[in-house]
Amino acid sequence: MLVSELVNFSKTKTIAAGFEQLTEQQIGEMSCNKYTSRLIQAVLASKTIPDEIKEKIIGAFDENTWETLITDTYGSRVFEKIWDTVEVKRKQEIMKVLVGIHNSSKFWKFAMLRCDLYLFRKSRKDWVDKMKKQKKDA
C-alpha cells in the first residue's frame, strides 16, 4: 500500500528505474498477484510516472497473455487500468487480439462488456466513435 502511494510523488526516478529492469514475464506475474497487482495499477494511474514505464507494462502483454491477465481475479483489475490508460487506437489494437478469444470466465465476460466486444464485432466505426466519446467525457 505504501509503495503504491510513492508512485504519486513528484520524484519517481528510482521507482521508474526499478520498473525498467523488469522483464515481461515478471510484469505478467506481478499483474496477477494479490499484492503487486495494486502496484501495477497505481503505476498505470500515476500522473508522475513516465509514459515509457506505462508503455512497458502494457507492452508486456500480447496475443498469448491477454487472456491470462483478463481471466485472473487480480489481473482483471490491471486490465481495467490498462483500458482506462490507453488511447482509442491502442484499444482497437487490443480488441483485434481479444475478438478471436473465447472464454467463459466471469472476469472475461465483464471485461468484454466493458470493452463492448459486441459493438466492435458489429461496427468498428461505431465502436471507435463510442470509445472517443468515452475518452472525451472522462
mmCIF file of C-alpha atoms in Angstrom:
data_model
loop_
_atom_site.group_PDB
_atom_site.id
_atom_site.type_symbol
_atom_site.label_atom_id
_atom_site.label_comp_id
_atom_site.label_asym_id
_atom_site.label_seq_id
_atom_site.Cartn_x
_atom_site.Cartn_y
_atom_site.Cartn_z
ATOM 1 C CA MET A 1 0.000 0.000 0.000
ATOM 2 C CA LEU A 2 2.802 2.419 0.900
ATOM 3 C CA VAL A 3 4.720 1.695 -2.301
ATOM 4 C CA SER A 4 1.537 2.276 -4.296
ATOM 5 C CA GLU A 5 1.404 5.805 -2.886
ATOM 6 C CA LEU A 6 5.057 6.500 -3.705
ATOM 7 C CA VAL A 7 4.271 6.489 -7.435
ATOM 8 C CA ASN A 8 2.264 9.680 -6.954
ATOM 9 C CA PHE A 9 5.195 11.681 -5.580
ATOM 10 C CA SER A 10 6.893 14.155 -7.884
ATOM 11 C CA LYS A 11 10.252 12.330 -7.794
ATOM 12 C CA THR A 12 9.737 8.815 -9.118
ATOM 13 C CA LYS A 13 13.092 8.234 -10.798
ATOM 14 C CA THR A 14 14.055 5.302 -8.540
ATOM 15 C CA ILE A 15 10.703 3.567 -8.937
ATOM 16 C CA ALA A 16 10.810 4.102 -12.701
ATOM 17 C CA ALA A 17 14.339 2.655 -12.829
ATOM 18 C CA GLY A 18 13.106 -0.420 -10.971
ATOM 19 C CA PHE A 19 10.300 -0.941 -13.463
ATOM 20 C CA GLU A 20 12.707 -0.543 -16.373
ATOM 21 C CA GLN A 21 14.577 -3.607 -15.095
ATOM 22 C CA LEU A 22 11.507 -5.866 -15.049
ATOM 23 C CA THR A 23 11.013 -8.496 -17.722
ATOM 24 C CA GLU A 24 7.685 -9.037 -19.487
ATOM 25 C CA GLN A 25 7.259 -12.278 -17.562
ATOM 26 C CA GLN A 26 7.807 -10.509 -14.237
ATOM 27 C CA ILE A 27 5.283 -7.828 -15.156
ATOM 28 C CA GLY A 28 2.766 -10.537 -16.068
ATOM 29 C CA GLU A 29 3.341 -12.337 -12.770
ATOM 30 C CA MET A 30 3.098 -9.110 -10.773
ATOM 31 C CA SER A 31 -0.140 -8.204 -12.543
ATOM 32 C CA CYS A 32 -1.790 -11.420 -11.374
ATOM 33 C CA ASN A 33 -0.544 -11.254 -7.778
ATOM 34 C CA LYS A 34 -2.827 -10.183 -4.953
ATOM 35 C CA TYR A 35 -0.400 -7.542 -3.682
ATOM 36 C CA THR A 36 1.799 -6.457 -6.574
ATOM 37 C CA SER A 37 -1.156 -6.027 -8.935
ATOM 38 C CA ARG A 38 -2.089 -2.977 -6.867
ATOM 39 C CA LEU A 39 1.327 -1.500 -7.523
ATOM 40 C CA ILE A 40 0.927 -2.077 -11.266
ATOM 41 C CA GLN A 41 -2.487 -0.386 -11.124
ATOM 42 C CA ALA A 42 -1.026 2.560 -9.209
ATOM 43 C CA VAL A 43 1.781 2.978 -11.748
ATOM 44 C CA LEU A 44 -0.708 2.968 -14.627
ATOM 45 C CA ALA A 45 -2.899 5.552 -12.882
ATOM 46 C CA SER A 46 0.004 7.774 -11.772
ATOM 47 C CA LYS A 47 0.447 11.171 -13.375
ATOM 48 C CA THR A 48 4.124 11.331 -12.337
ATOM 49 C CA ILE A 49 5.426 8.005 -13.667
ATOM 50 C CA PRO A 50 6.875 8.418 -17.190
ATOM 51 C CA ASP A 51 4.757 7.162 -20.091
ATOM 52 C CA GLU A 52 7.632 4.899 -21.163
ATOM 53 C CA ILE A 53 7.159 2.845 -17.990
ATOM 54 C CA LYS A 54 3.411 2.585 -18.544
ATOM 55 C CA GLU A 55 4.068 1.545 -22.136
ATOM 56 C CA LYS A 56 6.499 -1.119 -20.918
ATOM 57 C CA ILE A 57 3.777 -2.555 -18.664
ATOM 58 C CA ILE A 58 1.161 -2.516 -21.417
ATOM 59 C CA GLY A 59 3.653 -3.890 -23.927
ATOM 60 C CA ALA A 60 4.314 -6.881 -21.676
ATOM 61 C CA PHE A 61 1.012 -8.347 -22.841
ATOM 62 C CA ASP A 62 0.446 -9.858 -26.270
ATOM 63 C CA GLU A 63 -1.947 -12.231 -28.023
ATOM 64 C CA ASN A 64 -0.687 -15.070 -25.813
ATOM 65 C CA THR A 65 -1.066 -13.305 -22.465
ATOM 66 C CA TRP A 66 -4.132 -11.020 -22.609
ATOM 67 C CA GLU A 67 -6.481 -13.902 -21.827
ATOM 68 C CA THR A 68 -4.461 -14.948 -18.769
ATOM 69 C CA LEU A 69 -4.447 -11.375 -17.490
ATOM 70 C CA ILE A 70 -8.157 -10.752 -18.015
ATOM 71 C CA THR A 71 -9.382 -14.058 -16.559
ATOM 72 C CA ASP A 72 -7.324 -13.663 -13.379
ATOM 73 C CA THR A 73 -9.002 -12.220 -10.282
ATOM 74 C CA TYR A 74 -6.314 -9.575 -9.796
ATOM 75 C CA GLY A 75 -5.146 -9.335 -13.386
ATOM 76 C CA SER A 76 -8.619 -8.293 -14.488
ATOM 77 C CA ARG A 77 -8.229 -5.133 -12.372
ATOM 78 C CA VAL A 78 -4.907 -4.414 -14.048
ATOM 79 C CA PHE A 79 -6.615 -4.825 -17.426
ATOM 80 C CA GLU A 80 -9.228 -2.259 -16.380
ATOM 81 C CA LYS A 81 -6.453 0.229 -15.575
ATOM 82 C CA ILE A 82 -4.736 -0.513 -18.873
ATOM 83 C CA TRP A 83 -8.043 0.064 -20.660
ATOM 84 C CA ASP A 84 -8.511 3.386 -18.857
ATOM 85 C CA THR A 85 -4.948 4.452 -19.674
ATOM 86 C CA VAL A 86 -4.595 3.719 -23.384
ATOM 87 C CA GLU A 87 -5.815 5.816 -26.289
ATOM 88 C CA VAL A 88 -8.538 4.640 -28.676
ATOM 89 C CA LYS A 89 -6.079 3.471 -31.327
ATOM 90 C CA ARG A 90 -4.345 1.200 -28.804
ATOM 91 C CA LYS A 91 -7.715 -0.065 -27.552
ATOM 92 C CA GLN A 92 -8.542 -1.031 -31.120
ATOM 93 C CA GLU A 93 -5.260 -2.959 -31.427
ATOM 94 C CA ILE A 94 -6.037 -4.807 -28.194
ATOM 95 C CA MET A 95 -9.577 -5.579 -29.350
ATOM 96 C CA LYS A 96 -8.303 -7.069 -32.608
ATOM 97 C CA VAL A 97 -6.487 -9.652 -30.473
ATOM 98 C CA LEU A 98 -9.319 -10.181 -27.981
ATOM 99 C CA VAL A 99 -12.019 -10.667 -30.619
ATOM 100 C CA GLY A 100 -10.543 -14.057 -31.526
ATOM 101 C CA ILE A 101 -10.511 -15.364 -27.954
ATOM 102 C CA HIS A 102 -13.478 -17.217 -26.467
ATOM 103 C CA ASN A 103 -13.632 -17.629 -22.704
ATOM 104 C CA SER A 104 -16.477 -18.188 -20.263
ATOM 105 C CA SER A 105 -14.806 -16.717 -17.161
ATOM 106 C CA LYS A 106 -16.902 -14.141 -15.322
ATOM 107 C CA PHE A 107 -13.930 -11.756 -15.378
ATOM 108 C CA TRP A 108 -13.605 -12.213 -19.140
ATOM 109 C CA LYS A 109 -17.315 -11.573 -19.687
ATOM 110 C CA PHE A 110 -17.217 -8.426 -17.569
ATOM 111 C CA ALA A 111 -14.145 -7.112 -19.399
ATOM 112 C CA MET A 112 -15.735 -7.768 -22.783
ATOM 113 C CA LEU A 113 -18.883 -5.925 -21.717
ATOM 114 C CA ARG A 114 -16.731 -3.007 -20.619
ATOM 115 C CA CYS A 115 -14.813 -3.068 -23.918
ATOM 116 C CA ASP A 116 -18.067 -3.504 -25.845
ATOM 117 C CA LEU A 117 -16.896 -6.524 -27.816
ATOM 118 C CA TYR A 118 -20.358 -6.880 -29.353
ATOM 119 C CA LEU A 119 -20.245 -3.401 -30.920
ATOM 120 C CA PHE A 120 -16.628 -3.950 -32.022
ATOM 121 C CA ARG A 121 -17.683 -7.068 -33.937
ATOM 122 C CA LYS A 122 -20.777 -5.378 -35.349
ATOM 123 C CA SER A 123 -19.359 -1.994 -36.421
ATOM 124 C CA ARG A 124 -15.802 -0.883 -35.764
ATOM 125 C CA LYS A 125 -16.588 2.665 -36.838
ATOM 126 C CA ASP A 126 -19.408 2.953 -34.273
ATOM 127 C CA TRP A 127 -17.139 1.352 -31.675
ATOM 128 C CA VAL A 128 -14.341 3.871 -32.359
ATOM 129 C CA ASP A 129 -16.824 6.754 -32.128
ATOM 130 C CA LYS A 130 -18.138 5.428 -28.809
ATOM 131 C CA MET A 131 -14.624 5.000 -27.374
ATOM 132 C CA LYS A 132 -13.617 8.510 -28.464
ATOM 133 C CA LYS A 133 -16.713 9.925 -26.807
ATOM 134 C CA GLN A 134 -15.990 7.999 -23.592
ATOM 135 C CA LYS A 135 -12.386 9.241 -23.567
ATOM 136 C CA LYS A 136 -13.552 12.820 -24.114
ATOM 137 C CA ASP A 137 -16.151 12.577 -21.334
ATOM 138 C CA ALA A 138 -13.650 11.122 -18.858
#
